[in-house]
CSV table of N, CA and C in Angstrom, one decimal:
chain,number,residue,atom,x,y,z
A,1,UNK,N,67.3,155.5,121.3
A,1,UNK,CA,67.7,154.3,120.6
A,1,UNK,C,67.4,153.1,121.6
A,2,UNK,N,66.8,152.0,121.2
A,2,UNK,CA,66.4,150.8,121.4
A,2,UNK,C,67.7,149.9,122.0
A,3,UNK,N,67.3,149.0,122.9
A,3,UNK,CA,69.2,148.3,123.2
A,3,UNK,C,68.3,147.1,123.7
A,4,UNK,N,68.5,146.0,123.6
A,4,UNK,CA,67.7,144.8,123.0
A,4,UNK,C,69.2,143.7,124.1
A,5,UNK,N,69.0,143.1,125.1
A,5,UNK,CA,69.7,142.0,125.3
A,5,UNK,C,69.0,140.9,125.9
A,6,UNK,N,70.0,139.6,125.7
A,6,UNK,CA,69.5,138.3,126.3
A,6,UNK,C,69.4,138.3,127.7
A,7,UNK,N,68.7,137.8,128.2
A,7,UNK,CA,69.0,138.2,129.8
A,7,UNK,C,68.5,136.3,130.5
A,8,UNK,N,68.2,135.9,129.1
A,8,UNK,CA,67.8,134.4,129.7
A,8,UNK,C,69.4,134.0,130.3
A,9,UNK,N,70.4,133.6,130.2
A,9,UNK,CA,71.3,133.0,131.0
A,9,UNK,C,71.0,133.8,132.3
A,10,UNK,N,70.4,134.9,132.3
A,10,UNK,CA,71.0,136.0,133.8
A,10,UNK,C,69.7,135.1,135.1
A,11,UNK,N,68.4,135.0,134.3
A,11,UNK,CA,67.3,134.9,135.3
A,11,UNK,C,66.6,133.4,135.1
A,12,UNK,N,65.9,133.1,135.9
A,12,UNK,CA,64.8,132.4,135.7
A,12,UNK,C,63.8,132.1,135.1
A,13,UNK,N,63.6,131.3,134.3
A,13,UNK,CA,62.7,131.2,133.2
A,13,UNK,C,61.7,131.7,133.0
A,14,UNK,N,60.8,131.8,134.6
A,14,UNK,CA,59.6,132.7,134.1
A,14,UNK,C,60.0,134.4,134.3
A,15,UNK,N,61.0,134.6,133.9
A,15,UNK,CA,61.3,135.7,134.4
A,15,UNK,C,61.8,136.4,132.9
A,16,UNK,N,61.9,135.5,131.8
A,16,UNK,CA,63.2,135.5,130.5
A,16,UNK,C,62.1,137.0,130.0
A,17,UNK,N,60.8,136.7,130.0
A,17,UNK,CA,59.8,137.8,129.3
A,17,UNK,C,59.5,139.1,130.1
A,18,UNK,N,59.9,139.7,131.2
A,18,UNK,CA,59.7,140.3,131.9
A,18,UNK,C,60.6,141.8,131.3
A,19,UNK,N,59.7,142.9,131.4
A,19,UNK,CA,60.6,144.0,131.4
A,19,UNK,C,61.9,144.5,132.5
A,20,UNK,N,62.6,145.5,132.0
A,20,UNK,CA,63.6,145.6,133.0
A,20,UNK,C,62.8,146.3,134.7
A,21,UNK,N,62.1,147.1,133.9
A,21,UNK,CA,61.4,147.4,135.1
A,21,UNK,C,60.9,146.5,136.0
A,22,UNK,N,60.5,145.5,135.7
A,22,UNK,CA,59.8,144.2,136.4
A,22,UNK,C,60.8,143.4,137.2
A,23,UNK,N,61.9,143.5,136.1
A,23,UNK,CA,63.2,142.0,136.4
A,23,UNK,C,63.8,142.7,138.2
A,24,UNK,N,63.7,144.5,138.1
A,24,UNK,CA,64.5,145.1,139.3
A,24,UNK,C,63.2,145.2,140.1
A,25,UNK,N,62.3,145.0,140.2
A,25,UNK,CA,61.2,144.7,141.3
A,25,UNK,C,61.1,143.2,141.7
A,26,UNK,N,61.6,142.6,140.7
A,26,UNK,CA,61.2,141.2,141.3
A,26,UNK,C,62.0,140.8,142.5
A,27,UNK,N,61.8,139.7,142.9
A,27,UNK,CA,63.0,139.0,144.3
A,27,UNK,C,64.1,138.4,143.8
A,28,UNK,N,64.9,138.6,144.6
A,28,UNK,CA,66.5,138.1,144.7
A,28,UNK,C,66.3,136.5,143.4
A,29,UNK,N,65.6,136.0,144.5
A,29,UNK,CA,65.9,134.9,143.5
A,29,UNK,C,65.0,134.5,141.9
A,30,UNK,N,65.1,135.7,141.7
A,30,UNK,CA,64.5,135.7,140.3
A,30,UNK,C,65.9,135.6,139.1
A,31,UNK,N,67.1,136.1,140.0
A,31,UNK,CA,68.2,135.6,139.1
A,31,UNK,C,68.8,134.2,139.6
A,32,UNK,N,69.0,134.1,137.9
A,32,UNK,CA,69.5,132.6,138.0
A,32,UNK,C,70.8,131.9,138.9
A,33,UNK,N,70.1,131.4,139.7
A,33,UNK,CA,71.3,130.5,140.7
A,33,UNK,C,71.2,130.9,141.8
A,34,UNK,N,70.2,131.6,142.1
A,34,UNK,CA,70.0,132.4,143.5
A,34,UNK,C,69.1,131.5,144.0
A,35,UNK,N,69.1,130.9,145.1
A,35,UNK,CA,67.7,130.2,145.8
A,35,UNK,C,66.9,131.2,146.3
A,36,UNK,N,65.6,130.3,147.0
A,36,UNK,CA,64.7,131.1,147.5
A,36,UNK,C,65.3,131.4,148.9
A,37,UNK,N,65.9,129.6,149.4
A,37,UNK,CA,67.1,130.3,150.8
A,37,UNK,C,67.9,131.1,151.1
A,38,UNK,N,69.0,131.4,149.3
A,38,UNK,CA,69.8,132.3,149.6
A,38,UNK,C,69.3,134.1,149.7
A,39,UNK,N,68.4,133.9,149.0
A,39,UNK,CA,67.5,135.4,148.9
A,39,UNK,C,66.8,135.2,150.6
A,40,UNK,N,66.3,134.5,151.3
A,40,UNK,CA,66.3,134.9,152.2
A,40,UNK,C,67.3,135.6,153.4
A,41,UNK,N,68.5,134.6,152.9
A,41,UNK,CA,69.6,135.2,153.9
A,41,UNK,C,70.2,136.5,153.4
A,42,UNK,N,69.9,136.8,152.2
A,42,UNK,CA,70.3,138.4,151.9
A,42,UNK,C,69.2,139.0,152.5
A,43,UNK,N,68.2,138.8,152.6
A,43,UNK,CA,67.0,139.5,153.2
A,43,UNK,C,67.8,139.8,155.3
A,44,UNK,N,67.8,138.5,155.7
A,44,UNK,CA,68.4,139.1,156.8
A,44,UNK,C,69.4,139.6,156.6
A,45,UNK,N,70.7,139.1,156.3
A,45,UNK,CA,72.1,139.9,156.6
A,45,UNK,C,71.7,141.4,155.7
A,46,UNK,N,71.4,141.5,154.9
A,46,UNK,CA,71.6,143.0,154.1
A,46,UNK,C,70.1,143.9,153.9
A,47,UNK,N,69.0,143.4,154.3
A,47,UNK,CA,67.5,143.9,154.0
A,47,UNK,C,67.5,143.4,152.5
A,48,UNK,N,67.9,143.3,151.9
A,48,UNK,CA,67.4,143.1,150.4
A,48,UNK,C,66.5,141.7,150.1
A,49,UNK,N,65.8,142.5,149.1
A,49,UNK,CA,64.5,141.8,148.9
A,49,UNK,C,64.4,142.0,147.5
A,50,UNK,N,64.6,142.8,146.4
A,50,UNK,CA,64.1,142.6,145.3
A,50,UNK,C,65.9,142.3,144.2
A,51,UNK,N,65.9,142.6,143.5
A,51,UNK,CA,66.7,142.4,142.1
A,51,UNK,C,67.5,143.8,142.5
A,52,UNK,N,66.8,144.9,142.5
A,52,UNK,CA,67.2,146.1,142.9
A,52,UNK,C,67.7,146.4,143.8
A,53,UNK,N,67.4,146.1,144.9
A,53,UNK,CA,67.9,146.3,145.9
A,53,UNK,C,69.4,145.5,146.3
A,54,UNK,N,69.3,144.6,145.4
A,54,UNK,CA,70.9,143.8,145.3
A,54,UNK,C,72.0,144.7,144.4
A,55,UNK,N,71.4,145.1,143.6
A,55,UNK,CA,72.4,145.8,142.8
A,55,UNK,C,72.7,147.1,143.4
A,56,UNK,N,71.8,148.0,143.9
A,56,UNK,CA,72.0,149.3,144.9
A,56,UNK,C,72.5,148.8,146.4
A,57,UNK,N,72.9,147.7,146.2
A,57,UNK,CA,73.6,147.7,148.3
A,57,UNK,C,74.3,148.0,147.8
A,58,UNK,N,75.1,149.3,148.9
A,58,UNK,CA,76.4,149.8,149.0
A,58,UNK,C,77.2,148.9,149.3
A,59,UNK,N,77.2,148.0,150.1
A,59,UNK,CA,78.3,146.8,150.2
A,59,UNK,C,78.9,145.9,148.7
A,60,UNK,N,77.5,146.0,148.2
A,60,UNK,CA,78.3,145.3,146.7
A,60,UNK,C,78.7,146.0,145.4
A,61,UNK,N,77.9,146.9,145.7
A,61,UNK,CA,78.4,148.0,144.8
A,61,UNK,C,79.8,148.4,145.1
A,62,UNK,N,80.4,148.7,146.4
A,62,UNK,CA,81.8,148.9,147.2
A,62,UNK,C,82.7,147.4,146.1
A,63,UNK,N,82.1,146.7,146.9
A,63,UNK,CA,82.8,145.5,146.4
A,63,UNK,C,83.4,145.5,144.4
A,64,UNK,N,82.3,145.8,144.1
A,64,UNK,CA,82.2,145.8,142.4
A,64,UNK,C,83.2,146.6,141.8
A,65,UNK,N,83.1,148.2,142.5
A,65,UNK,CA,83.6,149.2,141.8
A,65,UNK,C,85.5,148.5,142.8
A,66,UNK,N,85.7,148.5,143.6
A,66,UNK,CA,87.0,147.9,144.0
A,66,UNK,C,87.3,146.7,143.1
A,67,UNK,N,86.3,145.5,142.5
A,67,UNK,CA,87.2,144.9,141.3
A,67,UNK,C,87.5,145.4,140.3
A,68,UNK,N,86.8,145.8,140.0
A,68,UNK,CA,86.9,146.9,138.7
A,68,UNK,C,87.5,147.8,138.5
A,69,UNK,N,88.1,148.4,139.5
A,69,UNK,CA,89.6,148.8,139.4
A,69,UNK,C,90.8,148.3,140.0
A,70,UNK,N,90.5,147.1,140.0
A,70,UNK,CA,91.8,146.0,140.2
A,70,UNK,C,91.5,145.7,138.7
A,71,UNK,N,90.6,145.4,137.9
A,71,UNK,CA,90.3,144.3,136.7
A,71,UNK,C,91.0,145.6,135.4
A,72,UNK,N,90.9,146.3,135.5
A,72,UNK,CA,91.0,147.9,134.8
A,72,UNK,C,93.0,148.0,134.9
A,73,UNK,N,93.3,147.7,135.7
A,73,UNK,CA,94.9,147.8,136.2
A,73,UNK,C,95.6,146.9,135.0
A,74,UNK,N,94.7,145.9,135.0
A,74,UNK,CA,95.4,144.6,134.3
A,74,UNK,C,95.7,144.8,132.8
């Protein structure tokens, strides 16, 4: 089954046409509101460099799944 979403609020314009496969290769700051500075300082503090690699750091994934069961309580 097919699953079809907006992802223009998420990224960067040249980025609204891109497959998902593409969106998680691309760089940090391919999502929207992310600079090219702030993608660099995730590059030093955390190694991360692409879309993917932001969403697989264990630090924010840690982070995520700990709101999420605070947000789940409520």
């Amino acid at each position: 089954m097919a699953v079809s979403a907006d992802l223009a609020k998420l990224l960067d314009r040249e980025y609204e046409d891109k497959t998902l496969d593409e969106i998680i290769k691309a760089p940090v700051d391919a999502l929207a509101g992310v600079s090219a500075e702030d993608a660099e300082l995730l590059k030093k503090a955390f190694h991360v460099k692409t879309v993917g690699d932001l969403g697989r750091n264990k630090f924010f994934r840690a982070a995520t799944a700990l709101v999420d069961l605070t947000d789940s309580k409520k």
